XYZ file of N, CA, C and O in Angstrom:
688
model
N 75.716 -108.732 111.902
C 76.763 -109.661 111.544
C 77.861 -108.907 110.806
O 77.583 -108.056 109.984
N 79.103 -109.268 111.107
C 80.210 -108.541 110.516
C 81.335 -109.505 110.198
O 81.622 -110.424 110.946
N 81.966 -109.302 109.055
C 83.140 -110.058 108.677
C 84.294 -109.659 109.588
O 84.150 -108.792 110.444
N 85.434 -110.253 109.398
C 86.619 -109.935 110.197
C 86.962 -108.456 110.042
O 87.090 -107.947 108.934
N 87.080 -107.751 111.162
C 87.419 -106.337 111.146
C 88.901 -106.192 110.830
O 89.751 -106.793 111.480
N 89.206 -105.397 109.806
C 90.591 -105.145 109.396
C 91.106 -103.833 109.947
O 92.315 -103.650 110.068
N 90.192 -102.909 110.246
C 90.606 -101.576 110.667
C 89.551 -100.952 111.568
O 88.363 -101.222 111.415
N 90.016 -100.104 112.478
C 89.099 -99.396 113.367
C 89.652 -98.006 113.642
O 90.863 -97.807 113.721
N 88.756 -97.037 113.743
C 89.119 -95.664 114.125
C 88.014 -95.144 115.034
O 86.854 -95.523 114.896
N 88.380 -94.281 115.965
C 87.399 -93.726 116.891
C 87.672 -92.246 117.096
O 88.813 -91.792 116.981
N 86.610 -91.509 117.404
C 86.726 -90.077 117.658
C 85.610 -89.658 118.599
O 84.535 -90.268 118.605
N 85.864 -88.647 119.401
C 84.838 -88.123 120.306
C 84.300 -86.820 119.746
O 85.055 -85.919 119.388
N 82.967 -86.699 119.699
C 82.329 -85.483 119.215
C 82.355 -84.422 120.308
O 82.654 -84.716 121.466
N 82.014 -83.186 119.960
C 81.978 -82.095 120.934
C 80.986 -82.347 122.066
O 81.172 -81.877 123.178
N 79.924 -83.123 121.764
C 78.940 -83.418 122.804
C 79.251 -84.710 123.559
O 78.410 -85.229 124.294
N 80.472 -85.247 123.401
C 80.924 -86.379 124.193
C 80.605 -87.750 123.639
O 80.926 -88.756 124.254
N 79.988 -87.833 122.483
C 79.665 -89.124 121.888
C 80.920 -89.676 121.212
O 81.597 -88.983 120.468
N 81.234 -90.938 121.499
C 82.366 -91.591 120.850
C 81.840 -92.381 119.656
O 80.962 -93.238 119.803
N 82.364 -92.073 118.480
C 81.991 -92.770 117.254
C 83.116 -93.722 116.878
O 84.294 -93.369 116.951
N 82.752 -94.917 116.459
C 83.721 -95.921 116.034
C 83.401 -96.305 114.599
O 82.258 -96.616 114.267
N 84.418 -96.259 113.751
C 84.285 -96.666 112.357
C 85.143 -97.906 112.164
O 86.293 -97.947 112.600
N 84.568 -98.937 111.519
C 85.321 -100.150 111.222
C 85.241 -100.460 109.735
O 84.278 -100.088 109.060
N 86.255 -101.148 109.251
C 86.272 -101.646 107.881
C 86.570 -103.128 107.927
O 87.364 -103.581 108.756
N 85.939 -103.907 107.036
C 86.131 -105.350 107.113
C 86.686 -105.940 105.815
O 86.902 -105.235 104.831
N 86.917 -107.244 105.852
C 87.512 -107.956 104.733
C 86.615 -108.083 103.519
O 87.072 -108.438 102.437
N 85.335 -107.783 103.681
C 84.386 -107.831 102.565
C 84.156 -106.454 101.943
O 83.276 -106.290 101.101
N 84.892 -105.438 102.401
C 84.763 -104.100 101.829
C 83.645 -103.269 102.428
O 83.227 -102.270 101.847
N 83.157 -103.663 103.619
C 82.048 -102.954 104.259
C 82.595 -102.021 105.344
O 83.461 -102.405 106.130
N 82.072 -100.802 105.384
C 82.396 -99.834 106.433
C 81.160 -99.685 107.316
O 80.037 -99.592 106.821
N 81.390 -99.673 108.633
C 80.312 -99.489 109.600
C 80.679 -98.364 110.557
O 81.840 -98.226 110.923
N 79.674 -97.609 110.975
C 79.867 -96.578 111.987
C 78.891 -96.845 113.119
O 77.703 -97.078 112.883
N 79.424 -96.822 114.359
C 78.602 -97.071 115.545
C 78.868 -96.022 116.605
O 79.935 -95.437 116.656
N 77.870 -95.847 117.458
C 78.069 -95.091 118.700
C 78.656 -96.074 119.697
O 78.099 -97.148 119.927
N 79.783 -95.715 120.311
C 80.462 -96.635 121.220
C 79.676 -96.864 122.501
O 79.693 -97.973 123.052
N 78.943 -95.851 122.987
C 78.251 -95.982 124.268
C 77.129 -97.009 124.225
O 76.925 -97.748 125.174
N 76.416 -97.101 123.135
C 75.274 -98.002 123.046
C 75.464 -99.103 122.005
O 74.627 -99.998 121.884
N 76.552 -99.025 121.241
C 76.762 -99.996 120.181
C 75.819 -99.797 119.006
O 75.744 -100.628 118.108
N 75.092 -98.685 119.018
C 74.095 -98.407 117.988
C 74.745 -98.255 116.617
O 75.686 -97.492 116.441
N 74.245 -99.020 115.646
C 74.721 -98.918 114.280
C 74.137 -97.665 113.647
O 72.923 -97.527 113.507
N 74.993 -96.723 113.287
C 74.561 -95.465 112.670
C 74.520 -95.610 111.160
O 73.682 -95.040 110.493
N 75.451 -96.388 110.625
C 75.466 -96.580 109.186
C 76.348 -97.739 108.781
O 77.258 -98.141 109.495
N 76.034 -98.304 107.622
C 76.783 -99.417 107.065
C 76.691 -99.279 105.559
O 75.608 -99.051 105.027
N 77.836 -99.383 104.884
C 77.784 -99.316 103.434
C 78.892 -100.139 102.802
O 79.940 -100.339 103.371
N 78.589 -100.655 101.602
C 79.567 -101.410 100.827
C 80.493 -100.388 100.184
O 80.140 -99.722 99.234
N 81.674 -100.266 100.739
C 82.602 -99.233 100.312
C 83.424 -99.659 99.106
O 83.807 -98.834 98.288
N 83.687 -100.960 98.999
C 84.556 -101.468 97.944
C 84.347 -102.971 97.832
O 83.950 -103.613 98.805
N 84.631 -103.552 96.669
C 84.613 -105.010 96.584
C 85.868 -105.628 97.213
O 85.957 -106.832 97.385
N 86.830 -104.784 97.570
C 88.095 -105.219 98.155
C 88.092 -104.976 99.663
O 87.343 -104.147 100.158
N 88.970 -105.664 100.402
C 89.046 -105.446 101.846
C 89.345 -103.992 102.199
O 90.079 -103.306 101.485
N 88.762 -103.539 103.296
C 89.048 -102.204 103.819
C 90.276 -102.358 104.720
O 90.193 -102.950 105.783
N 91.393 -101.811 104.286
C 92.657 -101.991 104.988
C 92.789 -101.010 106.150
O 93.303 -101.346 107.207
N 92.315 -99.784 105.967
C 92.396 -98.793 107.037
C 91.273 -97.779 106.875
O 90.796 -97.532 105.769
N 90.838 -97.209 108.005
C 89.826 -96.154 108.007
C 90.286 -95.019 108.912
O 91.088 -95.222 109.819
N 89.766 -93.837 108.637
C 90.036 -92.663 109.475
C 88.755 -91.842 109.511
O 87.944 -91.892 108.582
N 88.580 -91.064 110.573
C 87.386 -90.232 110.701
C 87.782 -88.863 111.255
O 88.651 -88.763 112.119
N 87.161 -87.828 110.712
C 87.301 -86.459 111.229
C 85.889 -85.940 111.420
O 85.218 -85.552 110.468
N 85.416 -85.962 112.656
C 84.015 -85.645 112.927
C 83.703 -84.175 112.685
O 82.616 -83.832 112.207
N 84.625 -83.259 112.999
C 84.350 -81.830 112.792
C 84.194 -81.493 111.323
O 83.427 -80.621 110.953
N 84.932 -82.194 110.480
C 84.821 -81.967 109.038
C 83.794 -82.897 108.407
O 83.544 -82.824 107.215
N 83.217 -83.784 109.211
C 82.221 -84.745 108.739
C 82.747 -85.573 107.561
O 82.131 -85.640 106.507
N 83.912 -86.216 107.792
C 84.510 -87.031 106.738
C 84.995 -88.377 107.288
O 85.488 -88.468 108.398
N 84.873 -89.405 106.445
C 85.464 -90.711 106.694
C 86.327 -91.036 105.482
O 85.920 -90.814 104.342
N 87.524 -91.539 105.737
C 88.446 -91.914 104.675
C 88.682 -93.417 104.783
O 88.830 -93.941 105.883
N 88.690 -94.112 103.650
C 88.930 -95.547 103.645
C 89.953 -95.936 102.602
O 89.955 -95.395 101.493
N 90.832 -96.872 102.953
C 91.842 -97.406 102.038
C 91.509 -98.866 101.762
O 91.113 -99.597 102.677
N 91.697 -99.301 100.521
C 91.221 -100.598 100.089
C 92.332 -101.462 99.536
O 93.367 -100.965 99.102
N 92.088 -102.771 99.506
C 93.074 -103.746 99.089
C 93.570 -103.614 97.668
O 94.572 -104.201 97.308
N 92.894 -102.833 96.852
C 93.342 -102.643 95.479
C 94.181 -101.371 95.312
O 94.468 -100.963 94.199
N 94.548 -100.728 96.420
C 95.313 -99.479 96.343
C 94.423 -98.261 96.235
O 94.905 -97.142 96.099
N 93.109 -98.443 96.286
C 92.173 -97.330 96.173
C 91.976 -96.583 97.485
O 92.245 -97.102 98.564
N 91.508 -95.373 97.359
C 91.263 -94.509 98.513
C 89.992 -93.723 98.240
O 89.827 -93.157 97.160
N 89.086 -93.690 99.222
C 87.836 -92.943 99.072
C 87.603 -92.089 100.304
O 87.979 -92.452 101.410
N 86.926 -90.954 100.081
C 86.556 -90.057 101.174
C 85.057 -89.806 101.077
O 84.554 -89.459 100.018
N 84.347 -89.984 102.200
C 82.920 -89.696 102.267
C 82.708 -88.443 103.093
O 83.384 -88.221 104.097
N 81.755 -87.631 102.677
C 81.369 -86.440 103.431
C 79.959 -86.642 103.964
O 79.138 -87.304 103.337
N 79.676 -86.028 105.123
C 78.385 -86.179 105.773
C 77.598 -84.890 105.725
O 78.157 -83.825 105.535
N 76.303 -84.997 105.985
C 75.420 -83.837 106.021
C 75.666 -82.956 107.232
O 76.484 -83.253 108.094
N 74.941 -81.865 107.300
C 75.115 -80.866 108.356
C 74.894 -81.414 109.755
O 75.479 -80.939 110.709
N 74.039 -82.432 109.913
C 73.751 -82.968 111.237
C 74.942 -83.702 111.842
O 75.042 -83.833 113.040
N 75.825 -84.181 110.983
C 77.001 -84.895 111.471
C 76.664 -86.308 111.868
O 75.515 -86.645 112.121
N 77.667 -87.179 111.931
C 77.404 -88.587 112.195
C 77.062 -88.905 113.642
O 76.654 -90.009 113.935
N 77.190 -87.971 114.576
C 76.903 -88.260 115.975
C 75.440 -88.182 116.330
O 75.048 -88.532 117.429
N 74.602 -87.753 115.418
C 73.176 -87.604 115.694
C 72.478 -88.951 115.546
O 72.722 -89.694 114.620
N 71.620 -89.258 116.503
C 70.878 -90.518 116.474
C 69.951 -90.554 115.269
O 69.216 -89.612 115.004
N 70.006 -91.639 114.533
C 69.098 -91.816 113.409
C 68.257 -93.038 113.711
O 68.692 -94.170 113.529
N 67.065 -92.824 114.216
C 66.191 -93.906 114.640
C 65.329 -94.346 113.470
O 64.212 -93.882 113.298
N 65.878 -95.257 112.675
C 65.157 -95.705 111.503
C 65.670 -97.073 111.094
O 66.855 -97.368 111.250
N 64.802 -97.929 110.563
C 65.259 -99.244 110.114
C 66.309 -99.140 109.012
O 67.095 -100.042 108.824
N 66.332 -98.045 108.287
C 67.291 -97.871 107.196
C 68.692 -97.520 107.687
O 69.622 -97.467 106.912
N 68.837 -97.304 108.994
C 70.137 -96.879 109.526
C 71.254 -97.851 109.175
O 72.380 -97.442 108.994
N 70.950 -99.118 109.070
C 71.990 -100.098 108.788
C 72.160 -100.367 107.299
O 72.970 -101.178 106.909
N 71.416 -99.704 106.460
C 71.432 -100.011 105.034
C 72.212 -99.034 104.178
O 72.242 -99.177 102.964
N 72.809 -98.047 104.754
C 73.541 -97.091 103.935
C 74.472 -96.263 104.777
O 74.539 -96.425 105.986
N 75.211 -95.381 104.123
C 76.110 -94.502 104.865
C 75.340 -93.699 105.897
O 74.178 -93.371 105.701
N 75.965 -93.372 107.037
C 75.260 -92.673 108.103
C 74.803 -91.283 107.696
O 75.543 -90.541 107.051
N 73.568 -90.982 108.045
C 73.003 -89.649 107.878
C 73.215 -89.074 106.496
O 73.624 -87.948 106.323
N 72.979 -89.883 105.494
C 73.028 -89.389 104.127
C 74.430 -89.119 103.613
O 74.611 -88.315 102.709
N 75.428 -89.801 104.148
C 76.789 -89.596 103.658
C 76.848 -89.958 102.181
O 76.150 -90.848 101.716
N 77.659 -89.240 101.468
C 77.840 -89.518 100.056
C 79.306 -89.767 99.784
O 80.171 -89.186 100.428
N 79.584 -90.652 98.849
C 80.966 -90.892 98.466
C 81.423 -89.666 97.705
O 81.041 -89.441 96.567
N 82.227 -88.851 98.331
C 82.618 -87.586 97.737
C 83.721 -87.757 96.714
O 83.668 -87.176 95.651
N 84.717 -88.558 97.038
C 85.891 -88.632 96.174
C 86.447 -90.040 96.104
O 86.536 -90.726 97.110
N 86.825 -90.465 94.922
C 87.628 -91.664 94.733
C 88.952 -91.189 94.178
O 88.997 -90.559 93.128
N 90.031 -91.468 94.910
C 91.324 -90.895 94.575
C 92.267 -91.932 93.979
O 92.379 -93.032 94.497
N 92.952 -91.563 92.883
C 94.015 -92.436 92.393
C 95.191 -92.287 93.356
O 95.522 -91.189 93.765
N 95.771 -93.390 93.756
C 96.749 -93.253 94.833
C 98.042 -94.001 94.588
O 98.839 -93.603 93.773
N 98.194 -95.076 95.277
C 99.454 -95.795 95.339
C 99.446 -97.005 94.406
O 98.413 -97.415 93.919
N 100.617 -97.596 94.219
C 100.729 -98.752 93.333
C 100.387 -100.072 94.030
O 100.251 -101.085 93.375
N 100.262 -100.041 95.340
C 99.937 -101.258 96.078
C 98.978 -100.968 97.203
O 98.440 -99.865 97.310
N 98.764 -101.965 98.041
C 97.856 -101.808 99.170
C 98.269 -100.619 100.015
O 99.432 -100.474 100.369
N 97.314 -99.807 100.344
C 97.562 -98.682 101.251
C 97.534 -99.252 102.655
O 96.571 -99.897 103.048
N 98.598 -99.026 103.400
C 98.696 -99.620 104.734
C 98.150 -98.721 105.822
O 97.794 -99.188 106.894
N 98.068 -97.408 105.560
C 97.616 -96.504 106.615
C 97.066 -95.218 106.015
O 97.604 -94.706 105.026
N 95.971 -94.718 106.612
C 95.424 -93.414 106.263
C 95.086 -92.669 107.545
O 94.832 -93.287 108.579
N 95.088 -91.363 107.467
C 94.691 -90.536 108.601
C 94.132 -89.233 108.049
O 94.510 -88.790 106.961
N 93.200 -88.648 108.790
C 92.670 -87.317 108.476
C 93.038 -86.420 109.641
O 92.865 -86.798 110.800
N 93.543 -85.226 109.346
C 93.864 -84.283 110.417
C 92.591 -83.945 111.181
O 91.483 -84.045 110.646
N 92.737 -83.526 112.433
C 91.584 -83.221 113.276
C 90.654 -82.182 112.682
O 89.441 -82.244 112.863
N 91.207 -81.230 111.940
C 90.366 -80.213 111.320
C 89.756 -80.704 110.013
O 88.954 -80.013 109.399
N 90.142 -81.900 109.582
C 89.551 -82.513 108.400
C 90.068 -82.008 107.075
O 89.628 -82.460 106.025
N 91.010 -81.105 107.081
C 91.481 -80.498 105.828
C 92.479 -81.360 105.070
O 92.544 -81.312 103.853
N 93.268 -82.140 105.815
C 94.312 -82.949 105.183
C 94.067 -84.428 105.397
O 93.691 -84.859 106.480
N 94.324 -85.206 104.351
C 94.353 -86.649 104.450
C 95.766 -87.085 104.111
O 96.437 -86.455 103.293
N 96.220 -88.141 104.762
C 97.568 -88.649 104.520
C 97.464 -90.150 104.298
O 96.705 -90.838 104.983
N 98.229 -90.654 103.326
C 98.210 -92.087 103.036
C 99.620 -92.575 102.748
O 100.471 -91.828 102.283
N 99.839 -93.873 103.043
C 101.107 -94.499 102.672
C 100.828 -95.927 102.237
O 99.799 -96.504 102.580
N 101.753 -96.473 101.463
C 101.609 -97.812 100.922
C 102.885 -98.596 101.161
O 103.985 -98.053 101.079
N 102.731 -99.869 101.430
C 103.871 -100.728 101.691
C 104.791 -100.834 100.478
O 106.002 -100.877 100.607
N 104.226 -100.853 99.297
C 105.017 -100.999 98.079
C 105.737 -99.718 97.674
O 106.784 -99.766 97.057
N 105.120 -98.604 97.964
C 105.683 -97.323 97.546
C 106.718 -96.833 98.546
O 106.754 -97.267 99.685
N 107.516 -95.910 98.115
C 108.491 -95.298 99.018
C 108.144 -93.832 99.225
O 109.009 -92.984 99.304
N 106.833 -93.544 99.271
C 106.398 -92.170 99.496
C 105.108 -92.127 100.291
O 104.378 -93.105 100.389
N 104.853 -90.955 100.862
C 103.629 -90.653 101.594
C 102.931 -89.547 100.821
O 103.581 -88.607 100.347
N 101.607 -89.652 100.660
C 100.845 -88.616 99.956
C 100.022 -87.806 100.947
O 99.415 -88.358 101.860
N 100.012 -86.492 100.741
C 99.199 -85.587 101.549
C 98.129 -85.016 100.633
O 98.437 -84.466 99.576
N 96.867 -85.153 101.047
C 95.709 -84.807 100.226
C 94.940 -83.619 100.788
O 94.843 -83.458 101.991
N 94.311 -82.876 99.905
C 93.266 -81.932 100.284
C 91.984 -82.753 100.287
O 91.561 -83.245 99.231
N 91.358 -82.934 101.436
C 90.205 -83.827 101.526
C 88.944 -83.276 100.862
O 88.016 -84.024 100.598
N 88.906 -81.996 100.595
C 87.709 -81.452 99.934
C 87.800 -81.536 98.417
O 86.778 -81.618 97.747
N 89.009 -81.550 97.864
C 89.163 -81.586 96.403
C 89.763 -82.884 95.887
O 89.636 -83.201 94.710
N 90.463 -83.617 96.755
C 91.151 -84.826 96.328
C 92.498 -84.561 95.682
O 93.169 -85.476 95.228
N 92.913 -83.326 95.679
C 94.187 -82.958 95.062
C 95.348 -83.359 95.968
O 95.308 -83.179 97.184
N 96.398 -83.915 95.344
C 97.612 -84.224 96.092
C 98.335 -82.904 96.348
O 98.703 -82.183 95.422
N 98.535 -82.586 97.621
C 99.222 -81.353 97.989
C 100.727 -81.544 98.053
O 101.488 -80.620 97.761
N 101.131 -82.749 98.444
C 102.562 -82.989 98.575
C 102.830 -84.489 98.557
O 102.045 -85.279 99.049
N 103.951 -84.818 97.986
C 104.451 -86.191 97.998
C 105.747 -86.176 98.779
O 106.689 -85.458 98.415
N 105.802 -86.935 99.857
C 107.004 -87.019 100.676
C 107.731 -88.311 100.327
O 107.244 -89.408 100.594
N 108.885 -88.170 99.689
C 109.659 -89.340 99.300
C 110.482 -89.841 100.470
O 111.166 -89.073 101.142
N 110.400 -91.142 100.690
C 111.198 -91.802 101.721
C 112.508 -92.208 101.052
O 112.534 -92.551 99.876
N 113.582 -92.212 101.776
C 114.894 -92.546 101.230
C 114.884 -93.950 100.636
O 114.840 -94.942 101.357
N 114.935 -94.045 99.307
C 114.886 -95.344 98.635
C 116.101 -96.200 98.967
O 116.020 -97.416 99.029
N 117.224 -95.576 99.180
C 118.447 -96.329 99.479
C 118.336 -97.074 100.799
O 118.935 -98.130 100.983
N 117.559 -96.554 101.727
C 117.437 -97.200 103.032
C 116.461 -98.370 103.005
O 116.372 -99.133 103.952
N 115.717 -98.486 101.927
C 114.714 -99.539 101.754
C 113.649 -99.514 102.854
O 113.091 -100.535 103.235
N 113.387 -98.349 103.377
C 112.335 -98.190 104.378
C 110.988 -98.170 103.666
O 110.799 -97.454 102.696
N 110.072 -98.971 104.149
C 108.724 -98.994 103.596
C 107.785 -98.374 104.621
O 107.730 -98.820 105.766
N 107.047 -97.341 104.246
C 106.141 -96.712 105.215
C 104.968 -97.622 105.564
O 104.268 -98.098 104.686
N 104.776 -97.879 106.863
C 103.706 -98.740 107.347
C 102.544 -97.963 107.936
O 101.405 -98.384 107.826
N 102.842 -96.856 108.619
C 101.780 -96.151 109.331
C 102.043 -94.655 109.311
O 103.192 -94.215 109.267
N 100.958 -93.873 109.330
C 101.056 -92.417 109.369
C 100.146 -91.871 110.459
O 99.156 -92.495 110.821
N 100.515 -90.702 110.973
C 99.707 -89.990 111.961
C 99.922 -88.500 111.722
O 100.937 -88.099 111.141
N 98.963 -87.675 112.143
C 99.114 -86.224 112.026
C 98.775 -85.574 113.361
O 98.114 -86.162 114.210
N 99.210 -84.324 113.477
C 98.755 -83.523 114.611
C 97.310 -83.125 114.357
O 96.799 -83.279 113.244
N 96.641 -82.599 115.361
C 95.218 -82.278 115.223
C 94.943 -81.280 114.104
O 93.919 -81.353 113.443
N 95.833 -80.352 113.871
C 95.628 -79.365 112.809
C 96.387 -79.708 111.535
O 96.367 -78.954 110.575
N 97.099 -80.840 111.535
C 97.841 -81.240 110.348
C 99.159 -80.505 110.193
O 99.727 -80.486 109.105
N 99.676 -79.933 111.292
C 100.941 -79.194 111.230
C 102.134 -80.104 111.049
O 103.170 -79.673 110.552
N 102.029 -81.335 111.509
C 103.123 -82.280 111.360
C 102.581 -83.656 111.026
O 101.427 -83.972 111.281
N 103.465 -84.466 110.436
C 103.121 -85.835 110.037
C 104.205 -86.754 110.566
O 105.396 -86.452 110.462
N 103.791 -87.884 111.107
C 104.718 -88.908 111.568
C 104.527 -90.131 110.692
O 103.394 -90.560 110.444
N 105.604 -90.696 110.197
C 105.555 -91.896 109.368
C 106.499 -92.924 109.966
O 107.652 -92.599 110.286
N 106.029 -94.148 110.114
C 106.887 -95.222 110.628
C 107.010 -96.332 109.614
O 106.191 -96.489 108.759
């Protein structure tokens, strides 16, 4: 059973498995194998709605943005999230022993979009209330750069995307 899905992200592993991560209005994050619908993991990520999720399978990370302006990054064990975990506990916690690695202080309002570069090194976030985009080091949680949007234009960043290696960022 799942509350209303607020966000979804998908990625294909090197062995061809498609993983889907969802976040819902009750603050729950779920990870499934797309081919079989198998629930790999489920965890209460926040008491607030999960506004957006991102996944970088090579770096074994999931990033989640929450209705209170919070941002968290989870790291996974060496087996990675694409490995089948045949156990009744699979639905009771983060997949394959994932741990909440970082809780990051971020924006002044709801984060509208997050993304992790394909290599997993960079995380990017934006907020509807703020006029900037933050670029993160996903292993340390350190802000690497703040990109200010032209305040005079009253443009509010809604969505972000990166290239696979994080060489460029697109903000709309």
